[in-house]
Structure formats: C-alpha cells, structure tokens
Amino acid sequence: MATNAAQKLTRKDFVSDQDVRWCPGCGDYSILAQVQKIMPEIGVSRENTVFISGIGCSSRFPYYMNTYGFHTIHGRAPASATGLKVSRPDLSVWVVTGDGDGLSIGGNHLLHALRRNVDLKILLFNNRIYGLTKGQYSPTSELGKVTKSTPAGSADHPVNPLLFALGVDASFIARTIDVEAKHQQDILTRAANHRGAAFVEILQNCNVFNDGAFASLTDRELKSDTQLLLENGKPMIFGKNKDRGIRLRGMSPEVVTLGNGITADDLLVHDENDPVLGFMLSRLAQPAFPMPLGVIRATNKVTFDAAMNSQIQDAMAKSGDGDIDKLLRSGDVWTVQ
Amino acid sequence: MATSPVGVLPPKPVVERDNVVIRFAGDSGDGMQVTGMQFTNESVFAGNEIGTLPDFPAEIRAPTGTLYGVSAFQVNFSSQSVYTPGDDLDALVVMNPAALKTNLADLKQNGLLILDKAEFNEPNLKKAQYAKSPLDDGSLDKYQLYPVEITKMTTLALKDMNLPNRSVMRCRNFFALGVVSWLYNRPIEPTVKWITERFKKNTEVLEANTLALKAGYNLGENTELFASSYDIKPAKIAPGLYRNITGNTATAIGFVAAAKKAGLPLFLGSYPITPASDVLHDLSTLKNFNVYTFQAEDEIAGIGSALGAAFGGSIAITTTSGPGMNLKAETIGLAAVVELPLIITNIQRSGPSTGMPTKPEQSDLLQALYGRHGEAPLPVIAASSPADCFFAAYEAVRIAVKYMTPVILLTDGYLANASEPWLLPSSADLPEVNVEFRTDPQGFFPYLRDEDTLARPWVRPGTPGLEHRVGGLEKDYLTGNISYAPSNHEQMVRVRYRKMAKITQDIPPTKINGPESGKLLIIGWGSTYGSITAAVKGFQEQGKSVSHIHLRHLNPLPADLGDILSRFEKILVPEMNMGQLLRVLRAEYLVDAVGLNKIQGRPFKVSEITARISRMLEE
Ligand code: SF4
C-alpha cells in the first residue's frame, strides 16, 4: 500500500503487474530496467511519479511502471505532460517517446516543451525506424534508408535529435545507449535531478526492423574507439588505450593521437554550459568521429511551471483568494428597484 | 430625464416611442464600438431593456474609409421586453460613405439617418465605390436625412485646446454620441463618468472627449437641426443587481464559478482563434481564482494540456472555434475513453474551413454530436443567450465531473460578442459541483463504476496505493488493463452509451413556452433563442397556438422530448445551418418536423421567423 519517504523502495516496487510485450531482444527492455532501477535512488515516491507517453513501441512504457501513467495519442505526450506538470508541480513527470512520435508527428510539441523549459524528463528512444507500424523509415533514419515504404531508399535528410534540442535551447541535453546499463543509470539520474526540461536521447536497437543500427557503438571490440564518453571539465579522450582525443583546429574538431608532443592539455575540455561546444559535439558522428555519449548540455533557467505558479501565487497575494460574488459584481453594475 | 447641459431655446417637443433600434457605423478607427457601448450604458441608466450586437471587420487594420473596414454596433432599447438586438433599424448613424453603403439596406423606410457631411468627399466616396455622392442623387430621399457637420463642429468645439488634427478627429465619435444622446433623451453622465475613468491618466484626451460629447448634446438642444426628440420610458424590469455581460465573459466566469464551487484549480489550455480568444483573455486576468491559462502551441496542445490537467485533478477546459474542433477531435476521443472530465468549448463561426471567422453559425452541431472516429458519445450543451453562457458553462462542468466525461459546450460568435443586462445570481444559489477524489485503495479498480452515474473514480496522482495507468487502448471493463477481448469491447462501447443515457436524470422537465400541446411547436437551440422568443410572443399575444421550447441539452436529449413532440400538429426548427437539429429530431423521434434555415453569418431577424410561423399557421 502506501509508500512513504522513510520506507526504502527497491526496483521491484516500480515494476507493474502487466506483462511486458516488446519483442524479445528489444532494446526497450534494458531501458525499462534502468529506469526502474534509478527510481528508488532519486527519492521520489511511486505515487508522485507519472509516466506519460504517445504512440509507438516506446510508448507502451507507462504500462510497465508501477506509478501513475497516461498513454496518450501519437506525438502529443509533451502537451499533456505540460498541462499536468503546470497544474501539479508537486509531481515528477516523465515523458517517454520515440523518434517517430517525438520528432515526426510530435515534433511541434517536443519543440515547445523544450523551449518553455517545462520541468519534464523526456526520454526519446531513438531506433531510427518505425517499429509498431512494422518497419517504415523514420525522421532519424539515415539518407537512402531502404524500408517497406522506401524501396528505392529514403530521400529525406535525417534530423539530429541533439541539434534539434540545442536549436530550441533546451536546458538539459544528453545521449546514452540501451546496452550501457551503468551509463544509462548515470544519465537518467542526472536528468531526474535537473530542474527543467531534461532531454535524453537513448539510442535503442530495434532488433526486428533495424537490427544493428548502433552496432559499431555496442561492439565490444570497437566501442572504446567509437564512443566518446563526455565528462564535464575533463578533456575529451577516448580509445581502448585512452590515447586518442578531440582537438580544435581553427573552428573545426579533429581526432588526434596523444604522444609526439600532443598531451591532454591540447584537447578540448568538456563544458556542459557551453552551447557552442554542444553544437560541435552533437555534429560528431561515425565514422570520422567517435559518437559522444553523456551530458551534452546542462544549464539553469527558470522553469515554465514554476513561473506559471508564481504568477498565480503573486495574484493571490495581491488580490486575495478570488471571491465569486465579487467577480460577478465586477464591472459596471446597477440596481433596479 | 437626468440633468443635461443648460439649453438656451425653449424646450422642444418630446415624442414617445416603445422601442428603438439604432446602429452606429463607421471606420474601424472611428471608435464605433466605444460609442455603441456608451450609448448602451446610457440606455441602461435610462431604465430600458436592451440588446446589443457589435459587428467588426475581420481585418485588424483595414485601410481607412474602405468597405471592408467598416465597424458597427447595434443597440435595441425599449420600454418593453427585449430578446434580440433588433431587426431593421429605426436610426442609423454613419461616420463615412463606406459605412453608409454597407449598412443602409437595414434602415427602415423613413428611418433616421445621421451622417457626417464633411466625410462625403471625393476620396472617401471613391473608396466606398460611390460613382456619385448619395447626398446629391436623391437615393436617400426615403429616409429622414440629417447631414450633420460632425467633423467641423468637433473641430470648433475643441479649437481652444490647440490639439493636433489627429487627436481632434478621435473625438468625433463622442460628438456623434452627444447628438444621439440628446435625440433620445439619454443621460450623458454615465458617459462622462466613463471618459473620466478611462482617460484619468491623460487629462487632455479626457477633456477633449468630454467637450466633444457635450458639444454634440448641445447641438441638438440649441439648434433647429431636430424638430423634436424622442423618449423611451423605462421598462418594467425585475428588481435586483444587474450587469451588462457578453457571452464570452459569461462563459469565462461560469467556468471560474464552477471550479471555485468544486474547490479545484481551473486549467485552460487554448490556442488563439476568433471568436474564442476573449475567453482566454478574460481567464488570464483571474489568476487569483487559482486559474491556470496556458496559451498552447496549437489546438491539439490546447486540449492535450487540458486533458493532462484533468488527469491531475483540475477542472480542465479548452476553448476554440470550428476549425480548432477538427484538430482536437483525436484528443476528444481519448478523453472519452479515459473518461476524464474536460470541457471542450466551441464558439461556433461560419464555416467550412476559415469561412467567415467573425460571423456566427450553428453548423457544428452534428460535429459535436458525431464528429469523432469510433463510437464516442459525449454530452453536448448549448447556451442560448449571452448571460446564459454563464449557466451553460457552469452546467458543463457540473455534468463533466459528476459523470466523469468530456462535455462539449456550444456557443457562437453572436453570443460571444453580443451583450445583455444580467440579473446577477449569487454564488450561494448556484448548484453544488461535487468532486470526491478516490483515496481508498480498498477494492479500487480504475474502471469500477458508480451505479447511479456509471462514472469511474477520479484519482489524483499523488494518492498512495492507487497508482494506475490509463490510455487510449481499449481496456478491461473493471481493471482498466489493456484488453482486446471481443465481448469486452462491446461491453465498453455500450456502457459509454449507457452513461450518456444516465445523464437524462440530470435534465429537468422541458419548459414549454406556450400551450402544452397544439398546432405549432417551435424548437430551437443556441443563439436563436431571442429571435424565436420575440416571434412567438407576437403570436401568443394574438391568442394563436404557438409554443416554443429551447434545448439546453443536445445530448442526451431530454427524456420528455419525444412525448412533447407528439402533442403538436406541426414542428418548426429554425437554425443557422442546413437543418442539423432537424435531422437529429427526425431520426430520433420519426417526426415530420420542418426547418427554417439561414446561413448568412447573421442571426435570424424576428420578422423572418414570424413570416414562416404565419405561413405554417395558414397552411
Ligand atoms: S518492433 Fe522493434 S522497437 Fe518495437 S518492440 Fe519490436 S524490437 Fe522493439
């Protein structure tokens, strides 16, 4: 029954009684497990947590969380989440979306939730494909993607979720990947603790319709050369032997190998507060560069929900709690005898 | 009459009238809305019954003097009951040729026509597409024409103030108002008071407007321009405290009153759209009533955010007009299956598509009743007059929370902007809006229904032990878990219909204005109330068998409606559409009702309904 702060919750407390219905081997399982795992750590109770989703494979997520949940309609989760968070600032509100849900049909709502800086935790599962409708290309699919709906290859240029979020000046932007449990937990915890809209792109393998989309990042042999793990205030070093790094040449980044006079001091140092650096990092992609994972940007600004609520509190402080009879009698009134 | 500026001539004869319909028309920049509203105010103080109708152009800043830049305000004031802003005009005041051209057709033969002579100059005539000045070609002979030098006299009245011409021109409307106030024996004190309040920070404008108003008044009093003035005796009005109110303001405060009665915050998610935006504007000033107003990024987010707030336990509202309803349709379907209270307000306008955004129509009734995919029945409630918007909005909230269902509230662009005096209710007299959130985890299921109302429990997130998930997928009859079971789906569809039927227990017996049975029954809904009432009254005064009922609830329909319909020989359904309620009545009750349809973006004239009733009585 009731949970309270004194009782230490465990991962199990966040597991609902519903059977999980994703395809066996889907990356979504790992994400669900990591979210359930960090929940007890971030110190919110089950009853004060709400998961809101749109439509798509990822959007089944709320059914599996033993919290409050709302499975809304395609692309619109950020809108419903905004209404909930504004009117109930006491709740911890999470949005689960996908590349189609969040960046195609719901791109508009995602844009506005991020730029308003509503205090929502937005997890975008990016598998670069439409899963639930069985395999059409998505707005994050690479150019030329051959799918059921694009037998000759897709003709559209993909959207980069991180650049999108940077473009609307989101206050927290991060990227992680389904198979890296620990990294995911760290990033999710950071997102949970951020005050404001926290946007996390989670690279997720759809083993049925787009298997291996991130194989180079997850391959045991390759991944230390293909992942750039970001740490605030630390130089950007990667590689199996931690001997490679990112350096700035003029305005452009380049990959260098340490040694021969090049030291860690020559490398770019990550600064989560620097939007210009954020833009540069978000553009780094395989195969020329390692793929950055971690917090791309974290900065503080007033949240929309806090601003809206302080306006109400100010109005109440100034004019007192509204009185209906006074309201009815406001304006030009007259008496007929 | 109240005090007025001192005259120098012997008093002129005063002619008594029961009823006058006047319209002020001019360029959008001429201040006709203010003039009309102040004239209304004066008439209220003179004790008349009133009905008003503003009519403004769709263009925000149309080029001056053009036909599409004309703005008008009509006032019907009377010593008798008033139900509408009036049909044909007894008097028309025009500030330029364009206003004459667009409004003259509504002026009665021998009606009073007051115009600003100086404005009938070459460029203005050309802009109004007059080849020849109507002042010279005899086309105005059938009216009582008063070419008043409004511009010149205003300039003269203000010459000591040495104002720039622009500022002087801005006072012309108050000069015209002064003239007309004298003509109809209106007290100008309320207007002086209004000017003083409005311009207290700008004493120059305050003084100039007051001077212009008084100069206009004195013109009537002191010159030979008018041979007589008119008086309209006070009406017999029920005693009490009154306020003039527009439909949109009434809608806004109706929501606030209901939320307050429920003891819950009010959340409005809305996207600006004509003619609905004023509800958003009004509510945004009422934050101290615990009102959240969220101007969303689009119509879909407007309703989506409201549904999120409803999930969170707020009284949730979204407001829009026709095209916005289409965009909201998918979320309305979601709200219907998650069975959360939510009010979707459609302030109807002329469609389809962008149509005529500033003009009213009743053409979204079938959309409200049926405009969703799947079986998704919803309660539909309509307001019948500007002040009635308050009660309709209040009722919509009451039904939504009692039955845990989205409710569609229909008003229209006419109700939205028209105003009427409203005998103010007291909050103590308003019905209770009872909300009890479920907090007991014992025996809780998200879709366990109340036997009386078939409502499912409303649970606020934050309540321990009641964590649950809702969504758009079909769910189990009891647990609310996803279910594709064939029989369960049918059971869910049927229970949602049964819930609608339950609402009839909340609909009071239908009020019949007139005999309980007889020759002819007029059925209306929405803003046709005034015109139908006035027309029916005319026949009833002659002892004819004509009855009228006006529906507040369009779904479900009142339980006694079928029986009532069967008691009349003929049924007439006047609507500002192609016959939408008509279709519903014919389908539901197999009655041979006929329609009277007007689709001009304008309310019915009383005379149009009267003519049709006469024909039906004769047939
Ligand atoms: S279709 Fe792809 S994304 Fe969807 S559940 Fe199956 S594996 Fe996962």
XYZ file of C-alpha atoms in Angstrom, chain A residues 69-207:
139
model
C 0.712 6.626 -16.087
C -1.035 8.010 -19.130
C -0.688 6.522 -22.613
C -1.961 9.417 -24.741
C -2.030 9.871 -28.514
C 0.577 9.950 -31.208
C 3.074 12.752 -30.685
C 1.075 14.636 -28.069
C 2.581 13.396 -24.811
C 4.582 16.605 -24.196
C 1.350 18.627 -24.370
C -0.475 16.510 -21.806
C 2.636 16.360 -19.656
C 2.885 20.154 -19.749
C -0.715 20.559 -18.592
C -0.137 18.073 -15.793
C 3.182 19.489 -14.613
C 1.993 23.095 -14.680
C -1.114 22.323 -12.664
C 0.626 19.778 -10.417
C 4.169 20.997 -9.830
C 4.448 18.560 -6.927
C 4.634 15.591 -9.306
C 7.663 14.134 -11.050
C 6.536 13.911 -14.668
C 8.316 11.767 -17.264
C 7.656 11.636 -20.974
C 8.571 8.560 -22.973
C 8.662 8.997 -26.725
C 10.378 7.710 -29.829
C 11.954 9.111 -32.963
C 8.674 8.940 -34.884
C 6.446 10.014 -32.015
C 8.687 12.796 -30.784
C 10.317 14.094 -33.932
C 7.819 13.384 -36.693
C 4.180 13.683 -35.670
C 5.016 15.293 -32.349
C 7.968 17.472 -33.339
C 5.986 20.598 -32.660
C 5.103 19.665 -29.102
C 8.600 18.489 -28.285
C 9.965 21.788 -29.571
C 7.671 23.821 -27.338
C 8.062 21.699 -24.218
C 11.838 22.079 -24.507
C 11.909 25.797 -25.251
C 9.432 26.541 -22.464
C 11.645 24.564 -20.114
C 8.810 22.658 -18.516
C 10.215 20.527 -15.715
C 9.750 17.230 -17.564
C 12.094 14.299 -18.016
C 11.826 13.442 -21.678
C 13.259 10.117 -22.820
C 13.436 9.733 -26.574
C 14.114 6.164 -27.641
C 15.832 6.530 -30.966
C 15.840 3.322 -33.008
C 15.776 5.135 -36.348
C 12.786 3.157 -37.565
C 9.016 2.796 -37.156
C 8.581 -0.384 -35.132
C 4.914 -0.547 -34.207
C 3.743 0.014 -37.786
C 6.244 -2.626 -38.912
C 9.245 -1.079 -40.412
C 8.907 2.201 -42.282
C 11.783 4.692 -42.172
C 11.674 7.399 -39.507
C 12.849 11.027 -39.363
C 16.112 9.859 -37.837
C 16.760 7.149 -40.442
C 19.878 7.749 -42.488
C 19.526 9.139 -46.017
C 18.913 6.370 -48.531
C 17.368 4.003 -45.996
C 15.669 1.107 -47.732
C 12.456 0.137 -45.956
C 8.980 -1.129 -46.854
C 7.847 2.391 -47.659
C 11.106 3.412 -49.331
C 12.169 0.507 -51.557
C 14.391 2.875 -53.543
C 15.874 4.403 -50.443
C 14.594 7.319 -48.388
C 15.115 10.730 -49.938
C 14.969 12.797 -46.776
C 17.767 14.070 -44.653
C 17.501 12.895 -41.053
C 17.032 15.120 -38.039
C 19.685 15.018 -35.353
C 17.781 14.934 -32.036
C 20.566 16.652 -30.112
C 20.830 19.502 -32.600
C 17.080 19.846 -32.506
C 17.147 20.185 -28.732
C 20.068 22.616 -28.867
C 18.270 24.619 -31.503
C 15.388 25.281 -29.152
C 17.792 25.976 -26.308
C 16.816 23.047 -24.098
C 18.366 23.346 -20.661
C 19.472 19.707 -20.369
C 20.512 17.532 -23.293
C 22.118 14.124 -23.097
C 22.674 10.953 -25.066
C 23.047 7.412 -23.859
C 22.600 3.940 -25.289
C 20.410 0.967 -24.371
C 23.136 -1.599 -23.711
C 25.277 0.529 -21.404
C 23.409 -0.036 -18.164
C 25.661 1.982 -15.914
C 25.987 4.900 -18.295
C 22.232 4.970 -18.725
C 21.654 4.990 -14.987
C 24.063 7.870 -14.534
C 22.479 9.916 -17.297
C 18.938 9.163 -16.162
C 19.846 10.163 -12.640
C 21.351 13.413 -13.888
C 18.179 14.062 -15.907
C 15.975 13.292 -12.905
C 17.912 15.753 -10.779
C 17.836 18.529 -13.354
C 15.278 21.259 -12.738
C 13.735 21.983 -16.104
C 13.162 20.115 -19.346
C 15.659 17.259 -19.456
C 16.019 15.702 -22.882
C 17.709 12.326 -23.147
C 18.229 10.614 -26.460
C 18.587 6.888 -25.839
C 19.999 5.017 -28.796
C 17.933 1.864 -28.892
C 18.244 -1.210 -31.020
C 15.121 -2.446 -32.780
C 16.276 -5.978 -33.442
